[in-house]
């Protein structure tokens, strides 16, 4: 069937032809279909059976343009193939944290998946000050499982190279290259920020040493084909409740540097941390306890990820005949290599986190915890802090010893009350 942009009124007829959807929804004679309406790129529908409303699915369709902008921003539908492939791959590696795909149709650029009815977008939960007891544990497990098993530490070299070739996603990578690594570090017309943000705060990101660091991170993003990444792992791509955590929306998936997913996620916990002064005080609460919890998530995600990644690596090598360094079991060389590997991964993570902090402050893809603050002065102060932290992480990424030092830099940024000279 030729591609057709479906709507809430035409989607039902399409779904009724599919046994895999019938198995999920049961009685499909009458369906309730609503477009969710909050995706930037795609159309997302909740579909339920009127006779059995507890049975429901989510359908996502990519059109050949960006939903939020319309036909003025064309974008091929290739992203739906990338998303379907990545959802299936990540679900195979970490089923407890990835929605099940029931049906994927490449010709229609459409995916039908598990409806996470009892889960909320994490960014919204963090704005409301909700504590999720198992969050760091779940997210670090997801990161370790997906990032380790896509890499040369696990896959055969040939399989991995084929995977790199078959997951090329150049259009969406270009969006990241521009929006995360380029525009925040220059005066780009698409940049957006509080009208009260002092020019001096923006210009700190134009310093040659900062632009050098951003260009180095961009190069790493474009050339370090280390593992299959989610590619857009911010807190709007995570759905949560008190007991469960799911990662959705991997349409930016491609083979890139391991630290990219980790760094993006940490940066979004840091924007949440640095905006709590506003969020909690608006809710009539002290910001202090929730900020402490958010910093625990930053350290818990990094430490949990690093520990599990190393454990997967050691476990795999213990039962393989040939390890990455060969068949000799030279414990000292192995330990040295693992230490150097994790050291570089940590620096990469911090560099990517810094670029994400910069783009979430100055770039066009804004985050609600900052952009929705109506008081221009209050918003500008938070922007000064996120930009300060971005600059410190970029410049110091190769010298910061451990995650505790990152938390200390975050606390120093939080204490700022204006732009540093
Ligand atoms: N499996 C799901 N279960 C429940 N809700 C979902 C599911 N998938 C998506 N949603 C809802 O639909 C919204 C948009 O989905 P998604 O982020 O995948 O779309 P997108 O167009 O790719 O958006 P983005 O601008 O983030 O790229 C999510 O924020 C979430 O509220
Ligand atoms: Mg998306």
CSV table of C-alpha atoms and ligand atoms in Angstrom, one decimal:
chain,number,residue,atom,x,y,z
A,1,UNK,CA,0.0,0.0,0.0
A,2,UNK,CA,1.3,3.5,-0.9
A,3,UNK,CA,2.1,5.8,2.0
A,4,UNK,CA,-0.9,7.6,3.5
A,5,UNK,CA,-0.9,10.1,6.3
A,6,UNK,CA,-3.5,8.6,8.7
A,7,UNK,CA,-5.8,10.6,10.9
A,8,UNK,CA,-7.8,9.7,14.0
A,9,UNK,CA,-10.7,8.9,11.6
A,10,UNK,CA,-8.8,6.7,9.1
A,11,UNK,CA,-6.5,4.9,11.5
A,12,UNK,CA,-9.2,2.5,12.7
A,13,UNK,CA,-9.7,0.9,9.3
A,14,UNK,CA,-6.0,0.4,8.9
A,15,UNK,CA,-5.7,-1.3,12.3
A,16,UNK,CA,-8.6,-3.6,11.8
A,17,UNK,CA,-6.7,-5.4,9.0
A,18,UNK,CA,-4.0,-6.5,11.4
A,19,UNK,CA,-4.2,-9.7,13.4
A,20,UNK,CA,-1.4,-8.5,15.8
A,21,UNK,CA,-3.5,-5.5,16.8
A,22,UNK,CA,-6.6,-7.6,17.0
A,23,UNK,CA,-4.8,-9.7,19.6
A,24,UNK,CA,-4.1,-6.7,21.7
A,25,UNK,CA,-7.4,-4.8,21.4
A,26,UNK,CA,-9.9,-7.7,21.2
A,27,UNK,CA,-13.3,-6.2,20.1
A,28,UNK,CA,-12.3,-3.7,17.4
A,29,UNK,CA,-15.7,-2.9,16.1
A,30,UNK,CA,-15.7,0.5,17.7
A,31,UNK,CA,-12.4,2.2,18.6
A,32,UNK,CA,-11.7,5.3,20.5
A,33,UNK,CA,-8.7,7.1,18.9
A,34,UNK,CA,-7.2,10.3,20.1
A,35,UNK,CA,-4.1,12.1,18.9
A,36,UNK,CA,-1.9,12.9,21.9
A,37,UNK,CA,-0.7,16.1,20.4
A,38,UNK,CA,2.5,16.7,22.3
A,39,UNK,CA,5.1,15.2,20.0
A,40,UNK,CA,7.4,17.7,18.2
A,41,UNK,CA,8.2,15.4,15.2
A,42,UNK,CA,5.5,12.8,14.8
A,43,UNK,CA,1.8,12.0,15.3
A,44,UNK,CA,1.0,9.8,18.3
A,45,UNK,CA,-2.4,8.2,18.9
A,46,UNK,CA,-3.9,6.4,21.9
A,47,UNK,CA,-6.2,3.7,20.5
A,48,UNK,CA,-8.6,1.7,22.7
A,49,UNK,CA,-11.5,-0.7,22.2
A,50,UNK,CA,-14.8,0.9,23.2
A,51,UNK,CA,-16.1,-2.5,24.4
A,52,UNK,CA,-13.0,-3.2,26.4
A,53,UNK,CA,-11.4,0.2,27.2
A,54,UNK,CA,-8.8,-1.3,29.4
A,55,UNK,CA,-7.2,-2.8,26.2
A,56,UNK,CA,-5.3,-0.1,24.4
A,57,UNK,CA,-2.2,0.6,22.3
A,58,UNK,CA,-0.1,3.6,21.1
A,59,UNK,CA,0.3,4.2,17.4
A,60,UNK,CA,3.0,6.5,16.1
A,61,UNK,CA,3.3,7.7,12.5
A,62,UNK,CA,6.1,9.8,10.9
A,63,UNK,CA,5.0,12.2,8.2
A,64,UNK,CA,7.5,13.6,5.7
A,65,UNK,CA,7.9,16.8,7.7
A,66,UNK,CA,8.3,18.0,11.3
A,67,UNK,CA,4.9,17.9,13.0
A,68,UNK,CA,5.4,21.1,15.0
A,69,UNK,CA,6.5,23.2,12.1
A,70,UNK,CA,4.6,21.6,9.2
A,71,UNK,CA,5.6,21.2,5.5
A,72,UNK,CA,8.1,24.1,5.8
A,73,UNK,CA,10.5,21.8,7.6
A,74,UNK,CA,10.6,18.6,5.5
A,75,UNK,CA,12.1,15.5,7.1
A,76,UNK,CA,12.0,12.0,5.4
A,77,UNK,CA,10.0,9.3,7.1
A,78,UNK,CA,13.2,7.2,7.4
A,79,UNK,CA,13.2,8.0,11.2
A,80,UNK,CA,10.2,5.6,11.8
A,81,UNK,CA,12.4,2.7,10.5
A,82,UNK,CA,15.2,3.7,12.8
A,83,UNK,CA,12.8,3.9,15.7
A,84,UNK,CA,11.2,0.6,15.1
A,85,UNK,CA,14.5,-1.1,14.7
A,86,UNK,CA,15.9,0.5,17.9
A,87,UNK,CA,12.8,-0.2,20.0
A,88,UNK,CA,13.0,-3.9,19.0
A,89,UNK,CA,16.7,-4.2,19.6
A,90,UNK,CA,16.6,-2.4,23.0
A,91,UNK,CA,13.5,-4.4,24.1
A,92,UNK,CA,15.4,-7.6,23.3
A,93,UNK,CA,18.3,-6.3,25.5
A,94,UNK,CA,16.3,-4.8,28.3
A,95,UNK,CA,12.6,-5.8,28.1
A,96,UNK,CA,11.7,-4.4,31.5
A,97,UNK,CA,12.4,-0.8,30.4
A,98,UNK,CA,11.3,-0.7,26.7
A,99,UNK,CA,7.7,-0.8,25.4
A,100,UNK,CA,6.8,-3.8,23.3
A,101,UNK,CA,6.4,-3.2,19.5
A,102,UNK,CA,3.2,-5.1,18.3
A,103,UNK,CA,3.5,-4.0,14.6
A,104,UNK,CA,5.8,-1.9,12.5
A,105,UNK,CA,5.0,-0.9,8.9
A,106,UNK,CA,7.9,0.6,7.0
A,107,UNK,CA,5.7,1.7,4.0
A,108,UNK,CA,3.4,3.6,6.3
A,109,UNK,CA,6.2,4.8,8.6
A,110,UNK,CA,4.1,3.5,11.5
A,111,UNK,CA,4.7,1.7,14.8
A,112,UNK,CA,2.1,0.2,17.1
A,113,UNK,CA,3.4,-0.4,20.6
A,114,UNK,CA,2.5,-1.0,24.2
A,115,UNK,CA,0.5,1.8,25.8
A,116,UNK,CA,2.2,2.9,29.0
A,117,UNK,CA,-1.1,3.9,30.6
A,118,UNK,CA,0.1,4.2,34.2
A,119,UNK,CA,3.3,6.1,33.5
A,120,UNK,CA,4.1,9.8,33.2
A,121,UNK,CA,6.8,11.6,31.2
A,122,UNK,CA,9.7,11.9,33.7
A,123,UNK,CA,10.3,15.6,32.9
A,124,UNK,CA,6.7,16.3,34.2
A,125,UNK,CA,7.3,14.3,37.3
A,126,UNK,CA,10.5,16.1,38.0
A,127,UNK,CA,8.8,19.5,37.6
A,128,UNK,CA,6.2,18.4,40.1
A,129,UNK,CA,8.8,17.2,42.6
A,130,UNK,CA,8.0,13.5,42.6
A,131,UNK,CA,10.5,11.0,44.0
A,132,UNK,CA,10.9,7.8,42.1
A,133,UNK,CA,12.7,5.3,44.4
A,134,UNK,CA,14.1,3.0,41.7
A,135,UNK,CA,14.8,5.5,39.0
A,136,UNK,CA,18.6,5.6,39.1
A,137,UNK,CA,18.7,1.8,39.3
A,138,UNK,CA,16.4,1.3,36.3
A,139,UNK,CA,18.0,4.0,34.1
A,140,UNK,CA,21.5,2.8,34.8
A,141,UNK,CA,20.5,-0.8,34.0
A,142,UNK,CA,18.9,0.3,30.7
A,143,UNK,CA,22.1,2.3,29.8
A,144,UNK,CA,24.5,-0.6,30.7
A,145,UNK,CA,22.5,-3.3,28.9
A,146,UNK,CA,21.9,-1.3,25.7
A,147,UNK,CA,25.2,0.4,25.4
A,148,UNK,CA,27.4,-2.6,26.3
A,149,UNK,CA,25.6,-5.1,24.0
A,150,UNK,CA,25.9,-2.8,20.9
A,151,UNK,CA,29.6,-2.4,21.2
A,152,UNK,CA,32.7,-4.3,20.0
A,153,UNK,CA,33.2,-5.4,23.6
A,154,UNK,CA,30.3,-7.8,23.0
A,155,UNK,CA,29.5,-8.1,19.3
A,156,UNK,CA,31.6,-9.9,16.7
A,157,UNK,CA,33.6,-7.3,14.7
A,158,UNK,CA,31.8,-8.1,11.5
A,159,UNK,CA,28.3,-8.1,13.0
A,160,UNK,CA,29.1,-4.7,14.6
A,161,UNK,CA,30.4,-3.2,11.4
A,162,UNK,CA,27.2,-4.4,9.5
A,163,UNK,CA,25.2,-2.8,12.3
A,164,UNK,CA,26.9,0.5,12.0
A,165,UNK,CA,26.2,0.5,8.2
A,166,UNK,CA,22.5,-0.5,8.6
A,167,UNK,CA,21.6,2.1,11.2
A,168,UNK,CA,22.9,5.2,9.5
A,169,UNK,CA,20.5,8.0,10.4
A,170,UNK,CA,22.1,11.1,8.8
A,171,UNK,CA,19.1,13.4,8.8
A,172,UNK,CA,18.4,13.2,12.5
A,173,UNK,CA,22.1,13.2,13.3
A,174,UNK,CA,22.4,16.5,11.4
A,175,UNK,CA,19.7,17.9,13.7
A,176,UNK,CA,21.9,17.0,16.7
A,177,UNK,CA,25.1,18.2,15.1
A,178,UNK,CA,23.5,21.6,14.5
A,179,UNK,CA,21.2,22.0,17.5
A,180,UNK,CA,23.5,20.6,20.2
A,181,UNK,CA,27.0,21.1,19.0
A,182,UNK,CA,26.9,24.2,16.8
A,183,UNK,CA,24.1,26.8,17.3
A,184,UNK,CA,24.4,27.2,21.1
A,185,UNK,CA,28.1,28.2,20.6
A,186,UNK,CA,27.3,31.0,18.1
A,187,UNK,CA,24.7,33.7,17.6
A,188,UNK,CA,22.3,31.6,15.6
A,189,UNK,CA,18.9,33.1,14.6
A,190,UNK,CA,17.1,30.0,16.0
A,191,UNK,CA,18.5,30.4,19.5
A,192,UNK,CA,15.9,31.2,22.2
A,193,UNK,CA,16.4,32.3,25.8
A,194,UNK,CA,15.0,34.7,28.5
A,195,UNK,CA,15.1,38.3,27.4
A,196,UNK,CA,16.7,39.1,30.7
A,197,UNK,CA,19.7,36.8,30.1
A,198,UNK,CA,22.8,39.1,30.1
A,199,UNK,CA,24.8,39.2,26.9
A,200,UNK,CA,27.9,38.4,28.9
A,201,UNK,CA,26.5,35.0,29.9
A,202,UNK,CA,25.9,34.0,26.2
A,203,UNK,CA,29.3,35.3,25.2
A,204,UNK,CA,31.1,33.0,27.6
A,205,UNK,CA,30.1,30.2,25.3
A,206,UNK,CA,31.7,32.0,22.4
A,207,UNK,CA,35.2,31.9,24.0
A,208,UNK,CA,37.6,30.1,21.7
A,209,UNK,CA,38.5,27.5,24.3
A,210,UNK,CA,34.8,26.7,24.8
A,211,UNK,CA,34.1,26.5,21.1
A,212,UNK,CA,37.2,24.3,20.7
A,213,UNK,CA,35.7,21.9,23.3
A,214,UNK,CA,32.3,21.9,21.6
A,215,UNK,CA,33.9,21.2,18.3
A,216,UNK,CA,35.8,18.3,19.8
A,217,UNK,CA,32.5,16.8,21.2
A,218,UNK,CA,30.8,17.3,17.8
A,219,UNK,CA,33.7,15.4,16.1
A,220,UNK,CA,33.3,12.6,18.6
A,221,UNK,CA,29.6,12.5,18.0
A,222,UNK,CA,30.2,12.3,14.2
A,223,UNK,CA,33.1,9.8,14.3
A,224,UNK,CA,33.0,7.5,17.3
A,225,UNK,CA,30.8,4.7,16.1
A,226,UNK,CA,30.9,2.8,19.4
A,227,UNK,CA,27.5,1.5,20.0
A,228,UNK,CA,23.8,1.7,19.1
A,229,UNK,CA,22.6,4.8,20.9
A,230,UNK,CA,19.1,5.9,21.8
A,231,UNK,CA,20.3,9.3,20.5
A,232,UNK,CA,17.8,11.5,22.3
A,233,UNK,CA,17.8,10.3,25.8
A,234,UNK,CA,16.4,13.3,27.7
A,235,UNK,CA,13.8,13.2,30.5
A,236,UNK,CA,11.0,13.6,27.9
A,237,UNK,CA,12.0,10.2,26.5
A,238,UNK,CA,11.5,8.4,29.8
A,239,UNK,CA,8.1,7.4,31.2
A,240,UNK,CA,7.9,6.5,34.9
A,241,UNK,CA,5.8,5.6,37.9
A,242,UNK,CA,6.7,4.5,41.5
A,243,UNK,CA,7.7,1.0,40.4
A,244,UNK,CA,8.5,1.1,36.7
A,245,UNK,CA,10.6,3.0,34.1
A,246,UNK,CA,10.4,2.9,30.3
A,247,UNK,CA,12.5,4.5,27.6
A,248,UNK,CA,10.5,5.6,24.5
A,249,UNK,CA,11.2,7.5,21.3
A,250,UNK,CA,14.6,6.2,20.0
A,251,UNK,CA,14.1,7.7,16.5
A,252,UNK,CA,17.6,9.4,16.7
A,253,UNK,CA,19.2,6.0,17.1
A,254,UNK,CA,22.6,5.5,15.3
A,255,UNK,CA,26.0,4.2,16.1
A,256,UNK,CA,27.8,6.8,18.2
A,257,UNK,CA,29.8,7.4,21.3
A,258,UNK,CA,28.7,5.5,24.5
A,259,UNK,CA,28.9,8.7,26.6
A,260,UNK,CA,26.3,10.5,24.5
A,261,UNK,CA,23.2,8.8,25.9
A,262,UNK,CA,24.6,8.9,29.4
A,263,UNK,CA,25.6,12.6,29.1
A,264,UNK,CA,22.3,13.7,27.8
A,265,UNK,CA,20.4,12.0,30.6
A,266,UNK,CA,22.7,13.5,33.3
A,267,UNK,CA,22.3,17.0,31.8
A,268,UNK,CA,18.6,16.8,32.0
A,269,UNK,CA,18.7,15.8,35.7
A,270,UNK,CA,21.0,18.8,36.1
A,271,UNK,CA,18.5,21.2,34.4
A,272,UNK,CA,15.9,19.8,36.7
A,273,UNK,CA,18.2,20.4,39.7
A,274,UNK,CA,19.1,24.0,38.7
A,275,UNK,CA,15.5,24.9,38.1
A,276,UNK,CA,14.1,23.7,41.4
A,277,UNK,CA,14.6,27.1,43.1
A,278,UNK,CA,11.7,28.2,40.9
A,279,UNK,CA,9.6,25.0,40.8
A,280,UNK,CA,9.6,24.1,44.5
A,281,UNK,CA,9.3,27.6,45.7
A,282,UNK,CA,6.3,28.1,43.4
A,283,UNK,CA,4.8,25.0,45.0
A,284,UNK,CA,5.4,26.5,48.5
A,285,UNK,CA,8.1,24.0,49.3
A,286,UNK,CA,11.8,24.2,50.2
A,287,UNK,CA,13.9,23.2,47.2
A,288,UNK,CA,16.6,21.6,49.3
A,289,UNK,CA,15.4,18.0,49.8
A,290,UNK,CA,14.4,17.5,46.2
A,291,UNK,CA,17.6,19.0,44.9
A,292,UNK,CA,19.5,16.6,47.0
A,293,UNK,CA,17.5,13.7,45.5
A,294,UNK,CA,18.2,15.0,42.0
A,295,UNK,CA,21.9,15.0,42.6
A,296,UNK,CA,21.6,11.5,44.0
A,297,UNK,CA,20.1,10.5,40.6
A,298,UNK,CA,23.1,12.1,38.8
A,299,UNK,CA,25.6,10.1,40.9
A,300,UNK,CA,23.4,7.0,41.0
A,301,UNK,CA,22.9,6.8,37.2
A,302,UNK,CA,26.6,7.3,36.5
A,303,UNK,CA,27.9,4.9,39.2
A,304,UNK,CA,25.2,2.3,38.5
A,305,UNK,CA,25.9,2.5,34.8
A,306,UNK,CA,29.7,2.3,35.2
A,307,UNK,CA,29.5,-0.7,37.6
A,308,UNK,CA,27.1,-2.7,35.5
A,309,UNK,CA,28.9,-1.9,32.3
A,310,UNK,CA,32.2,-3.2,33.8
A,311,UNK,CA,30.4,-6.2,35.2
A,312,UNK,CA,28.9,-7.1,31.8
A,313,UNK,CA,32.3,-6.7,30.2
A,314,UNK,CA,34.1,-8.9,32.8
A,315,UNK,CA,31.3,-11.5,32.7
A,316,UNK,CA,31.4,-11.7,28.9
A,317,UNK,CA,35.1,-12.0,28.8
A,318,UNK,CA,35.1,-14.7,31.5
A,319,UNK,CA,33.1,-17.0,29.2
A,320,UNK,CA,34.5,-16.0,25.8
A,321,UNK,CA,37.5,-17.8,24.3
A,322,UNK,CA,39.0,-14.6,23.0
A,323,UNK,CA,38.6,-11.3,24.8
A,324,UNK,CA,39.0,-7.9,23.2
A,325,UNK,CA,42.7,-7.8,24.1
A,326,UNK,CA,43.3,-11.4,22.8
A,327,UNK,CA,43.3,-14.8,24.3
A,328,UNK,CA,45.9,-14.2,27.0
A,329,UNK,CA,44.5,-13.6,30.4
A,330,UNK,CA,46.9,-10.8,31.4
A,331,UNK,CA,44.9,-9.4,34.4
A,332,UNK,CA,47.1,-6.3,34.7
A,333,UNK,CA,46.8,-5.2,31.0
A,334,UNK,CA,43.1,-5.9,31.2
A,335,UNK,CA,42.6,-3.8,34.3
A,336,UNK,CA,44.6,-0.9,32.9
A,337,UNK,CA,42.6,-0.9,29.7
A,338,UNK,CA,39.3,-1.0,31.5
A,339,UNK,CA,40.4,1.8,33.7
A,340,UNK,CA,41.5,4.0,30.8
A,341,UNK,CA,38.3,3.1,28.9
A,342,UNK,CA,36.1,4.2,31.7
A,343,UNK,CA,38.2,7.3,32.2
A,344,UNK,CA,37.6,8.4,28.6
A,345,UNK,CA,34.0,7.4,28.7
A,346,UNK,CA,33.5,9.6,31.8
A,347,UNK,CA,35.2,12.6,30.0
A,348,UNK,CA,33.0,12.1,27.0
A,349,UNK,CA,29.9,11.8,29.1
A,350,UNK,CA,30.7,15.2,30.8
A,351,UNK,CA,31.5,16.9,27.5
A,352,UNK,CA,28.2,15.7,26.0
A,353,UNK,CA,26.3,16.7,29.1
A,354,UNK,CA,27.8,20.2,28.8
A,355,UNK,CA,26.7,20.6,25.2
A,356,UNK,CA,23.2,19.4,26.1
A,357,UNK,CA,23.0,21.9,29.0
A,358,UNK,CA,24.0,24.7,26.6
A,359,UNK,CA,21.5,23.7,24.0
A,360,UNK,CA,18.7,23.3,26.5
A,361,UNK,CA,19.4,26.8,27.6
A,362,UNK,CA,20.1,28.7,24.4
A,363,UNK,CA,18.8,26.3,21.6
A,364,UNK,CA,15.4,26.1,20.0
A,365,UNK,CA,14.5,22.8,21.6
A,366,UNK,CA,13.6,24.2,25.0
A,367,UNK,CA,12.9,22.3,28.3
A,368,UNK,CA,9.7,23.1,30.2
A,369,UNK,CA,11.5,23.4,33.6
A,370,UNK,CA,13.3,26.5,32.3
A,371,UNK,CA,11.3,27.8,29.3
A,372,UNK,CA,8.0,27.8,31.1
A,373,UNK,CA,9.2,30.1,33.9
A,374,UNK,CA,7.1,33.3,33.2
A,375,UNK,CA,9.4,35.6,35.3
A,376,UNK,CA,12.1,36.7,32.9
A,377,UNK,CA,14.6,37.6,35.7
A,378,UNK,CA,14.1,34.2,37.5
A,379,UNK,CA,14.4,32.3,34.2
A,380,UNK,CA,17.6,34.3,33.3
A,381,UNK,CA,19.2,33.4,36.7
A,382,UNK,CA,18.6,29.7,36.1
A,383,UNK,CA,20.0,30.1,32.5
A,384,UNK,CA,23.1,31.8,34.0
A,385,UNK,CA,23.6,28.7,36.2
A,386,UNK,CA,23.1,26.1,33.5
A,387,UNK,CA,25.4,27.9,31.1
A,388,UNK,CA,28.1,28.3,33.9
A,389,UNK,CA,27.9,24.5,34.6
A,390,UNK,CA,28.0,23.8,30.8
A,391,UNK,CA,31.2,25.9,30.5
A,392,UNK,CA,32.9,24.2,33.5
A,393,UNK,CA,32.1,20.7,32.4
A,394,UNK,CA,33.3,21.4,28.9
A,395,UNK,CA,36.6,22.9,29.9
A,396,UNK,CA,37.3,20.6,32.8
A,397,UNK,CA,35.9,17.3,31.4
A,398,UNK,CA,39.3,15.6,31.2
A,399,UNK,CA,40.4,16.7,34.7
A,400,UNK,CA,37.3,16.1,36.7
A,401,UNK,CA,38.2,13.1,38.9
A,402,UNK,CA,34.8,11.5,39.7
A,403,UNK,CA,31.1,12.1,39.8
A,404,UNK,CA,31.3,13.7,43.3
A,405,UNK,CA,33.3,16.5,41.7
A,406,UNK,CA,30.5,17.0,39.1
A,407,UNK,CA,28.0,17.3,42.0
A,408,UNK,CA,30.2,19.9,43.6
A,409,UNK,CA,30.3,21.9,40.3
A,410,UNK,CA,26.5,21.7,40.1
A,411,UNK,CA,26.3,23.1,43.7
A,412,UNK,CA,28.6,25.9,42.8
A,413,UNK,CA,26.5,26.8,39.7
A,414,UNK,CA,23.4,26.7,41.9
A,415,UNK,CA,25.0,29.2,44.3
A,416,UNK,CA,25.6,31.8,41.6
A,417,UNK,CA,23.6,35.0,41.7
A,418,UNK,CA,24.8,36.6,38.5
A,419,UNK,CA,27.3,36.2,35.6
A,420,UNK,CA,30.9,35.6,36.6
A,421,UNK,CA,33.2,38.3,35.3
B,1,LIG,N1,4.2,3.9,24.5
B,1,LIG,C1,3.6,5.0,25.0
B,1,LIG,N2,2.7,5.0,26.0
B,1,LIG,C2,2.1,6.1,26.5
B,1,LIG,N3,2.3,7.3,26.0
B,1,LIG,C3,3.2,7.5,25.0
B,1,LIG,C4,3.9,6.3,24.4
B,1,LIG,N4,4.7,6.8,23.4
B,1,LIG,C5,4.5,8.1,23.4
B,1,LIG,N5,3.6,8.5,24.3
B,1,LIG,C6,3.2,9.9,24.6
B,1,LIG,O1,3.2,10.6,23.4
B,1,LIG,C7,4.1,11.7,23.5
B,1,LIG,C8,4.9,11.9,22.2
B,1,LIG,O2,5.6,10.7,21.9
B,1,LIG,P1,7.1,10.8,21.3
B,1,LIG,O3,8.0,11.5,22.3
B,1,LIG,O4,7.5,9.4,21.0
B,1,LIG,O5,6.8,11.6,20.0
B,1,LIG,P2,7.8,12.5,19.1
B,1,LIG,O6,6.9,13.1,18.1
B,1,LIG,O7,8.9,11.6,18.6
B,1,LIG,O8,8.2,13.6,20.1
B,1,LIG,P3,9.6,14.3,20.3
B,1,LIG,O9,9.3,15.7,20.1
B,1,LIG,O10,10.0,14.1,21.7
B,1,LIG,O11,10.6,13.7,19.3
B,1,LIG,C9,5.0,11.4,24.7
B,1,LIG,O12,5.5,12.6,25.3
B,1,LIG,C10,4.0,10.6,25.6
B,1,LIG,O13,3.2,11.5,26.3
B,2,LIG,MG1,10.9,11.9,19.0
